[in-house]
PDB file of C-alpha atoms and ligand atoms in Angstrom:
ATOM      1  CA  MET A   1      92.820  50.678 120.637  1.00  0.00           C
ATOM      2  CA  GLN A   2      93.505  48.943 123.935  1.00  0.00           C
ATOM      3  CA  LEU A   3      96.556  46.713 123.942  1.00  0.00           C
ATOM      4  CA  ALA A   4      96.774  43.764 126.302  1.00  0.00           C
ATOM      5  CA  PRO A   5      99.436  44.297 128.973  1.00  0.00           C
ATOM      6  CA  ARG A   6     102.681  42.804 127.731  1.00  0.00           C
ATOM      7  CA  PHE A   7     104.147  39.919 129.635  1.00  0.00           C
ATOM      8  CA  THR A   8     107.761  40.516 130.519  1.00  0.00           C
ATOM      9  CA  ILE A   9     110.164  38.088 132.133  1.00  0.00           C
ATOM     10  CA  GLN A  10     111.266  40.897 134.426  1.00  0.00           C
ATOM     11  CA  ALA A  11     107.675  41.146 135.668  1.00  0.00           C
ATOM     12  CA  TRP A  12     107.601  37.395 136.123  1.00  0.00           C
ATOM     13  CA  ALA A  13     110.748  37.555 138.293  1.00  0.00           C
ATOM     14  CA  GLU A  14     109.278  40.349 140.397  1.00  0.00           C
ATOM     15  CA  GLU A  15     106.116  38.345 140.890  1.00  0.00           C
ATOM     16  CA  GLU A  16     108.062  35.246 141.946  1.00  0.00           C
ATOM     17  CA  ASN A  17     110.113  37.341 144.366  1.00  0.00           C
ATOM     18  CA  ALA A  18     106.897  38.746 145.806  1.00  0.00           C
ATOM     19  CA  LYS A  19     105.542  35.207 146.259  1.00  0.00           C
ATOM     20  CA  GLY A  20     108.742  34.305 148.052  1.00  0.00           C
ATOM     21  CA  HIS A  21     111.051  31.360 147.487  1.00  0.00           C
ATOM     22  CA  PHE A  22     113.004  30.149 150.483  1.00  0.00           C
ATOM     23  CA  CYS A  23     116.248  28.270 150.828  1.00  0.00           C
ATOM     24  CA  ALA A  24     115.727  24.486 150.898  1.00  0.00           C
ATOM     25  CA  CYS A  25     118.198  24.031 153.752  1.00  0.00           C
ATOM     26  CA  GLY A  26     115.619  25.455 156.116  1.00  0.00           C
ATOM     27  CA  CYS A  27     117.604  28.583 157.055  1.00  0.00           C
ATOM     28  CA  GLY A  28     114.637  30.759 156.159  1.00  0.00           C
ATOM     29  CA  GLN A  29     116.600  33.004 153.766  1.00  0.00           C
ATOM     30  CA  ARG A  30     114.962  34.157 150.579  1.00  0.00           C
ATOM     31  CA  VAL A  31     116.228  32.919 147.214  1.00  0.00           C
ATOM     32  CA  ARG A  32     116.465  35.845 144.823  1.00  0.00           C
ATOM     33  CA  VAL A  33     114.640  35.069 141.576  1.00  0.00           C
ATOM     34  CA  LEU A  34     116.249  36.457 138.413  1.00  0.00           C
ATOM     35  CA  PRO A  35     114.730  36.687 134.923  1.00  0.00           C
ATOM     36  CA  MET A  36     117.003  33.891 133.678  1.00  0.00           C
ATOM     37  CA  HIS A  37     115.438  31.497 136.174  1.00  0.00           C
ATOM     38  CA  ARG A  38     112.296  31.488 134.062  1.00  0.00           C
ATOM     39  CA  LYS A  39     114.022  29.049 131.731  1.00  0.00           C
ATOM     40  CA  ASN A  40     116.725  27.655 133.974  1.00  0.00           C
ATOM     41  CA  ALA A  41     114.501  26.895 136.991  1.00  0.00           C
ATOM     42  CA  ILE A  42     114.503  28.839 140.248  1.00  0.00           C
ATOM     43  CA  PRO A  43     117.413  27.755 142.494  1.00  0.00           C
ATOM     44  CA  LYS A  44     116.501  25.707 145.538  1.00  0.00           C
ATOM     45  CA  TYR A  45     119.170  27.234 147.767  1.00  0.00           C
ATOM     46  CA  VAL A  46     120.803  30.582 148.380  1.00  0.00           C
ATOM     47  CA  PRO A  47     124.279  30.340 146.766  1.00  0.00           C
ATOM     48  CA  GLU A  48     126.255  29.693 149.958  1.00  0.00           C
ATOM     49  CA  HIS A  49     123.969  26.878 151.093  1.00  0.00           C
ATOM     50  CA  CYS A  50     123.918  24.770 147.963  1.00  0.00           C
ATOM     51  CA  PRO A  51     125.100  21.260 148.928  1.00  0.00           C
ATOM     52  CA  SER A  52     127.428  20.754 145.964  1.00  0.00           C
ATOM     53  CA  ARG A  53     130.363  23.105 145.648  1.00  0.00           C
ATOM     54  CA  PHE A  54     129.984  23.314 141.895  1.00  0.00           C
ATOM     55  CA  GLY A  55     126.253  23.983 142.255  1.00  0.00           C
ATOM     56  CA  ALA A  56     127.083  26.790 144.659  1.00  0.00           C
ATOM     57  CA  GLU A  57     129.542  28.265 142.153  1.00  0.00           C
ATOM     58  CA  ILE A  58     126.934  28.174 139.405  1.00  0.00           C
ATOM     59  CA  GLN A  59     124.379  29.822 141.653  1.00  0.00           C
ATOM     60  CA  ALA A  60     126.877  32.512 142.602  1.00  0.00           C
ATOM     61  CA  LEU A  61     127.465  33.192 138.894  1.00  0.00           C
ATOM     62  CA  HIS A  62     123.719  33.425 138.322  1.00  0.00           C
ATOM     63  CA  ALA A  63     123.444  35.857 141.213  1.00  0.00           C
ATOM     64  CA  GLN A  64     125.935  38.090 139.359  1.00  0.00           C
ATOM     65  CA  GLY A  65     123.776  37.866 136.237  1.00  0.00           C
ATOM     66  CA  LEU A  66     126.255  35.621 134.386  1.00  0.00           C
ATOM     67  CA  MET A  67     125.376  32.606 132.287  1.00  0.00           C
ATOM     68  CA  THR A  68     127.224  29.360 131.715  1.00  0.00           C
ATOM     69  CA  ALA A  69     127.399  27.687 128.296  1.00  0.00           C
ATOM     70  CA  THR A  70     124.595  25.349 129.363  1.00  0.00           C
ATOM     71  CA  ASP A  71     122.437  28.309 130.409  1.00  0.00           C
ATOM     72  CA  LEU A  72     123.177  29.960 127.104  1.00  0.00           C
ATOM     73  CA  ALA A  73     122.215  26.851 125.104  1.00  0.00           C
ATOM     74  CA  ARG A  74     118.902  26.748 126.947  1.00  0.00           C
ATOM     75  CA  GLU A  75     118.338  30.485 126.724  1.00  0.00           C
ATOM     76  CA  LEU A  76     118.990  30.728 122.974  1.00  0.00           C
ATOM     77  CA  CYS A  77     117.697  27.230 122.032  1.00  0.00           C
ATOM     78  CA  LEU A  78     121.083  26.248 120.665  1.00  0.00           C
ATOM     79  CA  GLN A  79     122.476  22.764 120.323  1.00  0.00           C
ATOM     80  CA  ARG A  80     124.860  22.355 123.245  1.00  0.00           C
ATOM     81  CA  LYS A  81     127.756  21.510 120.905  1.00  0.00           C
ATOM     82  CA  ALA A  82     127.124  24.681 118.876  1.00  0.00           C
ATOM     83  CA  VAL A  83     127.572  27.094 121.792  1.00  0.00           C
ATOM     84  CA  HIS A  84     131.363  27.323 121.950  1.00  0.00           C
ATOM     85  CA  PRO A  85     132.069  27.554 118.214  1.00  0.00           C
ATOM     86  CA  PHE A  86     129.340  30.189 117.874  1.00  0.00           C
ATOM     87  CA  ALA A  87     130.608  32.213 120.829  1.00  0.00           C
ATOM     88  CA  ASP A  88     134.219  31.927 119.598  1.00  0.00           C
ATOM     89  CA  GLU A  89     133.175  33.306 116.254  1.00  0.00           C
ATOM     90  CA  ILE A  90     130.980  36.165 117.457  1.00  0.00           C
ATOM     91  CA  ILE A  91     132.506  37.381 120.713  1.00  0.00           C
ATOM     92  CA  GLY A  92     135.885  35.648 120.820  1.00  0.00           C
ATOM     93  CA  HIS A  93     137.547  35.112 124.159  1.00  0.00           C
ATOM     94  CA  THR A  94     135.391  35.012 127.282  1.00  0.00           C
ATOM     95  CA  PRO A  95     136.741  34.510 130.805  1.00  0.00           C
ATOM     96  CA  ARG A  96     136.874  31.073 132.422  1.00  0.00           C
ATOM     97  CA  VAL A  97     136.087  30.926 136.087  1.00  0.00           C
ATOM     98  CA  GLY A  98     135.782  28.720 139.144  1.00  0.00           C
ATOM     99  CA  SER A  99     137.076  25.300 140.125  1.00  0.00           C
ATOM    100  CA  ARG A 100     136.177  23.780 136.761  1.00  0.00           C
ATOM    101  CA  GLN A 101     137.266  26.783 134.702  1.00  0.00           C
ATOM    102  CA  ILE A 102     133.938  27.101 132.962  1.00  0.00           C
ATOM    103  CA  ARG A 103     133.137  29.765 130.449  1.00  0.00           C
ATOM    104  CA  VAL A 104     130.763  32.554 131.478  1.00  0.00           C
ATOM    105  CA  PHE A 105     128.783  35.076 129.464  1.00  0.00           C
ATOM    106  CA  THR A 106     127.636  38.547 130.464  1.00  0.00           C
ATOM    107  CA  PRO A 107     124.100  39.787 129.643  1.00  0.00           C
ATOM    108  CA  LYS A 108     125.601  42.058 126.985  1.00  0.00           C
ATOM    109  CA  GLN A 109     127.329  39.133 125.292  1.00  0.00           C
ATOM    110  CA  VAL A 110     124.161  37.076 125.456  1.00  0.00           C
ATOM    111  CA  ALA A 111     122.273  39.935 123.779  1.00  0.00           C
ATOM    112  CA  LYS A 112     124.908  40.107 121.048  1.00  0.00           C
ATOM    113  CA  LEU A 113     124.679  36.368 120.405  1.00  0.00           C
ATOM    114  CA  ARG A 114     120.891  36.541 120.379  1.00  0.00           C
ATOM    115  CA  ALA A 115     120.966  39.326 117.790  1.00  0.00           C
ATOM    116  CA  GLU A 116     123.411  37.407 115.590  1.00  0.00           C
ATOM    117  CA  LEU A 117     121.226  34.323 115.847  1.00  0.00           C
ATOM    118  CA  ALA A 118     118.170  36.306 114.758  1.00  0.00           C
ATOM    119  CA  ARG A 119     120.145  37.662 111.821  1.00  0.00           C
ATOM    120  CA  ARG A 120     121.221  34.177 110.727  1.00  0.00           C
ATOM    121  CA  ALA A 121     117.743  32.749 111.172  1.00  0.00           C
ATOM    122  CA  HIS A 122     116.136  35.294 108.852  1.00  0.00           C
ATOM    123  CA  PRO A 123     114.069  33.773 105.992  1.00  0.00           C
ATOM    124  CA  ARG A 124     116.075  35.771 103.431  1.00  0.00           C
ATOM    125  CA  HIS A 125     118.713  33.025 103.728  1.00  0.00           C
ATOM    126  CA  ASP A 126     116.299  30.446 102.281  1.00  0.00           C
ATOM    127  CA  LEU A 127     117.085  29.035  98.840  1.00  0.00           C
ATOM    128  CA  THR A 128     116.473  31.344  95.916  1.00  0.00           C
ATOM    129  CA  ASP A 129     114.679  29.892  92.876  1.00  0.00           C
ATOM    130  CA  ALA A 130     118.013  29.767  91.063  1.00  0.00           C
ATOM    131  CA  GLN A 131     119.658  27.853  93.905  1.00  0.00           C
ATOM    132  CA  TRP A 132     116.701  25.497  94.145  1.00  0.00           C
ATOM    133  CA  ALA A 133     116.945  24.795  90.423  1.00  0.00           C
ATOM    134  CA  LYS A 134     120.422  23.399  91.074  1.00  0.00           C
ATOM    135  CA  VAL A 135     119.442  21.482  94.210  1.00  0.00           C
ATOM    136  CA  ALA A 136     116.113  20.020  93.050  1.00  0.00           C
ATOM    137  CA  PRO A 137     117.519  17.340  90.697  1.00  0.00           C
ATOM    138  CA  ILE A 138     119.685  16.070  93.571  1.00  0.00           C
ATOM    139  CA  VAL A 139     117.012  15.812  96.261  1.00  0.00           C
ATOM    140  CA  SER A 140     113.936  15.245  94.058  1.00  0.00           C
ATOM    141  CA  PRO A 141     115.108  13.051  91.193  1.00  0.00           C
ATOM    142  CA  PRO A 142     112.522  12.312  88.396  1.00  0.00           C
ATOM    143  CA  PRO A 143     110.394   9.450  89.853  1.00  0.00           C
ATOM    144  CA  LYS A 144     109.188  11.631  92.729  1.00  0.00           C
ATOM    145  CA  GLN A 145     108.629  14.870  90.861  1.00  0.00           C
ATOM    146  CA  ARG A 146     105.072  15.521  91.996  1.00  0.00           C
ATOM    147  CA  SER A 147     104.620  19.121  93.010  1.00  0.00           C
ATOM    148  CA  GLY A 148     103.639  18.560  96.672  1.00  0.00           C
ATOM    149  CA  ARG A 149     106.609  16.311  97.211  1.00  0.00           C
ATOM    150  CA  VAL A 150     109.009  18.718  95.573  1.00  0.00           C
ATOM    151  CA  ARG A 151     107.734  21.631  97.677  1.00  0.00           C
ATOM    152  CA  ALA A 152     108.273  19.526 100.806  1.00  0.00           C
ATOM    153  CA  ASP A 153     111.824  18.733  99.718  1.00  0.00           C
ATOM    154  CA  ARG A 154     112.592  22.404  99.199  1.00  0.00           C
ATOM    155  CA  ALA A 155     111.259  23.234 102.675  1.00  0.00           C
ATOM    156  CA  MET A 156     113.356  20.408 104.093  1.00  0.00           C
ATOM    157  CA  VAL A 157     116.541  21.721 102.481  1.00  0.00           C
ATOM    158  CA  ASN A 158     115.788  25.212 103.802  1.00  0.00           C
ATOM    159  CA  ALA A 159     115.197  23.801 107.273  1.00  0.00           C
ATOM    160  CA  ILE A 160     118.447  21.834 107.360  1.00  0.00           C
ATOM    161  CA  ARG A 161     120.388  24.863 106.144  1.00  0.00           C
ATOM    162  CA  TRP A 162     118.731  26.912 108.898  1.00  0.00           C
ATOM    163  CA  ILE A 163     119.978  24.437 111.504  1.00  0.00           C
ATOM    164  CA  GLN A 164     123.493  24.401 110.078  1.00  0.00           C
ATOM    165  CA  ARG A 165     123.665  28.180 109.850  1.00  0.00           C
ATOM    166  CA  THR A 166     122.338  28.915 113.332  1.00  0.00           C
ATOM    167  CA  GLY A 167     123.421  25.898 115.384  1.00  0.00           C
ATOM    168  CA  ALA A 168     119.898  25.975 116.813  1.00  0.00           C
ATOM    169  CA  SER A 169     118.331  22.874 118.286  1.00  0.00           C
ATOM    170  CA  TRP A 170     115.895  20.876 116.133  1.00  0.00           C
ATOM    171  CA  LYS A 171     113.182  21.644 118.646  1.00  0.00           C
ATOM    172  CA  ALA A 172     113.609  25.378 117.979  1.00  0.00           C
ATOM    173  CA  MET A 173     112.749  25.017 114.283  1.00  0.00           C
ATOM    174  CA  PRO A 174     110.449  27.895 113.195  1.00  0.00           C
ATOM    175  CA  ASP A 175     106.906  27.060 112.108  1.00  0.00           C
ATOM    176  CA  ARG A 176     107.605  27.909 108.493  1.00  0.00           C
ATOM    177  CA  TYR A 177     109.721  24.742 108.216  1.00  0.00           C
ATOM    178  CA  PRO A 178     108.681  21.096 108.489  1.00  0.00           C
ATOM    179  CA  LEU A 179     108.834  19.406 111.880  1.00  0.00           C
ATOM    180  CA  GLY A 180     112.371  19.292 113.308  1.00  0.00           C
ATOM    181  CA  SER A 181     112.277  15.542 113.951  1.00  0.00           C
ATOM    182  CA  THR A 182     111.266  14.887 110.328  1.00  0.00           C
ATOM    183  CA  CYS A 183     114.122  17.043 109.045  1.00  0.00           C
ATOM    184  CA  GLN A 184     116.549  15.311 111.371  1.00  0.00           C
ATOM    185  CA  VAL A 185     115.594  11.882 109.980  1.00  0.00           C
ATOM    186  CA  ARG A 186     115.816  13.168 106.413  1.00  0.00           C
ATOM    187  CA  LEU A 187     119.249  14.684 107.008  1.00  0.00           C
ATOM    188  CA  ALA A 188     120.491  11.361 108.400  1.00  0.00           C
ATOM    189  CA  THR A 189     119.303   9.625 105.200  1.00  0.00           C
ATOM    190  CA  TRP A 190     120.834  12.302 102.983  1.00  0.00           C
ATOM    191  CA  ASN A 191     124.099  12.100 104.897  1.00  0.00           C
ATOM    192  CA  ARG A 192     124.183   8.311 104.501  1.00  0.00           C
ATOM    193  CA  ASP A 193     123.597   8.253 100.753  1.00  0.00           C
ATOM    194  CA  GLY A 194     125.751  11.293  99.963  1.00  0.00           C
ATOM    195  CA  THR A 195     122.844  13.505  98.874  1.00  0.00           C
ATOM    196  CA  TRP A 196     123.597  16.226 101.393  1.00  0.00           C
ATOM    197  CA  ALA A 197     127.259  16.401 100.403  1.00  0.00           C
ATOM    198  CA  ARG A 198     126.182  16.957  96.786  1.00  0.00           C
ATOM    199  CA  VAL A 199     123.711  19.660  97.865  1.00  0.00           C
ATOM    200  CA  CYS A 200     126.450  21.490  99.767  1.00  0.00           C
ATOM    201  CA  GLN A 201     128.709  21.174  96.761  1.00  0.00           C
ATOM    202  CA  VAL A 202     126.305  22.840  94.314  1.00  0.00           C
ATOM    203  CA  LEU A 203     125.513  25.587  96.833  1.00  0.00           C
ATOM    204  CA  ALA A 204     129.154  26.312  97.653  1.00  0.00           C
TER     205      ALA A 204
HETATM  206 ZN1  LIG B   1     119.873  28.019 153.498  1.00  0.00          ZN
END
């Protein structure tokens, strides 16, 4: 069987480097394209020529293969506010660098965080039937107990728990769950009327 050639981000970077990207200041120097630029956009300048000092620092970090917390959020589809607590928990202290003392992550640390995220996002963490039996009366009280509706509520609870477990962004919600925006609206309602607090209580 013939397999289609696999697309790799490394290959993408090589291709972009072959195309050639040049410094926007007009100096004619080549900007080196790294795999991480696929998501974070290819820099316009070589590090030393970036007009803002902070921008230059960030570019210099990228050139060393390091990521900032913002890069990491984008790379792993995490909510920006979830990055630091998650990193604190999984890798602990990371160095702070530069004029603004920002936190940086090495490729190895990023890989470790990615692996942990995959572990937490696994479907085995979805509600068991026994857990759902406790949660169902809270989120699907009698008047709405039609089967389609109840199934949707169960999926919604699983989706919200996925978000809370991973710190992922709503946009990154896997296909097996309802639409992220729908879940976000539902969680807001459940937070307002105390439903979600009761769900957490029975699952604790
Ligand atoms: Zn330049």
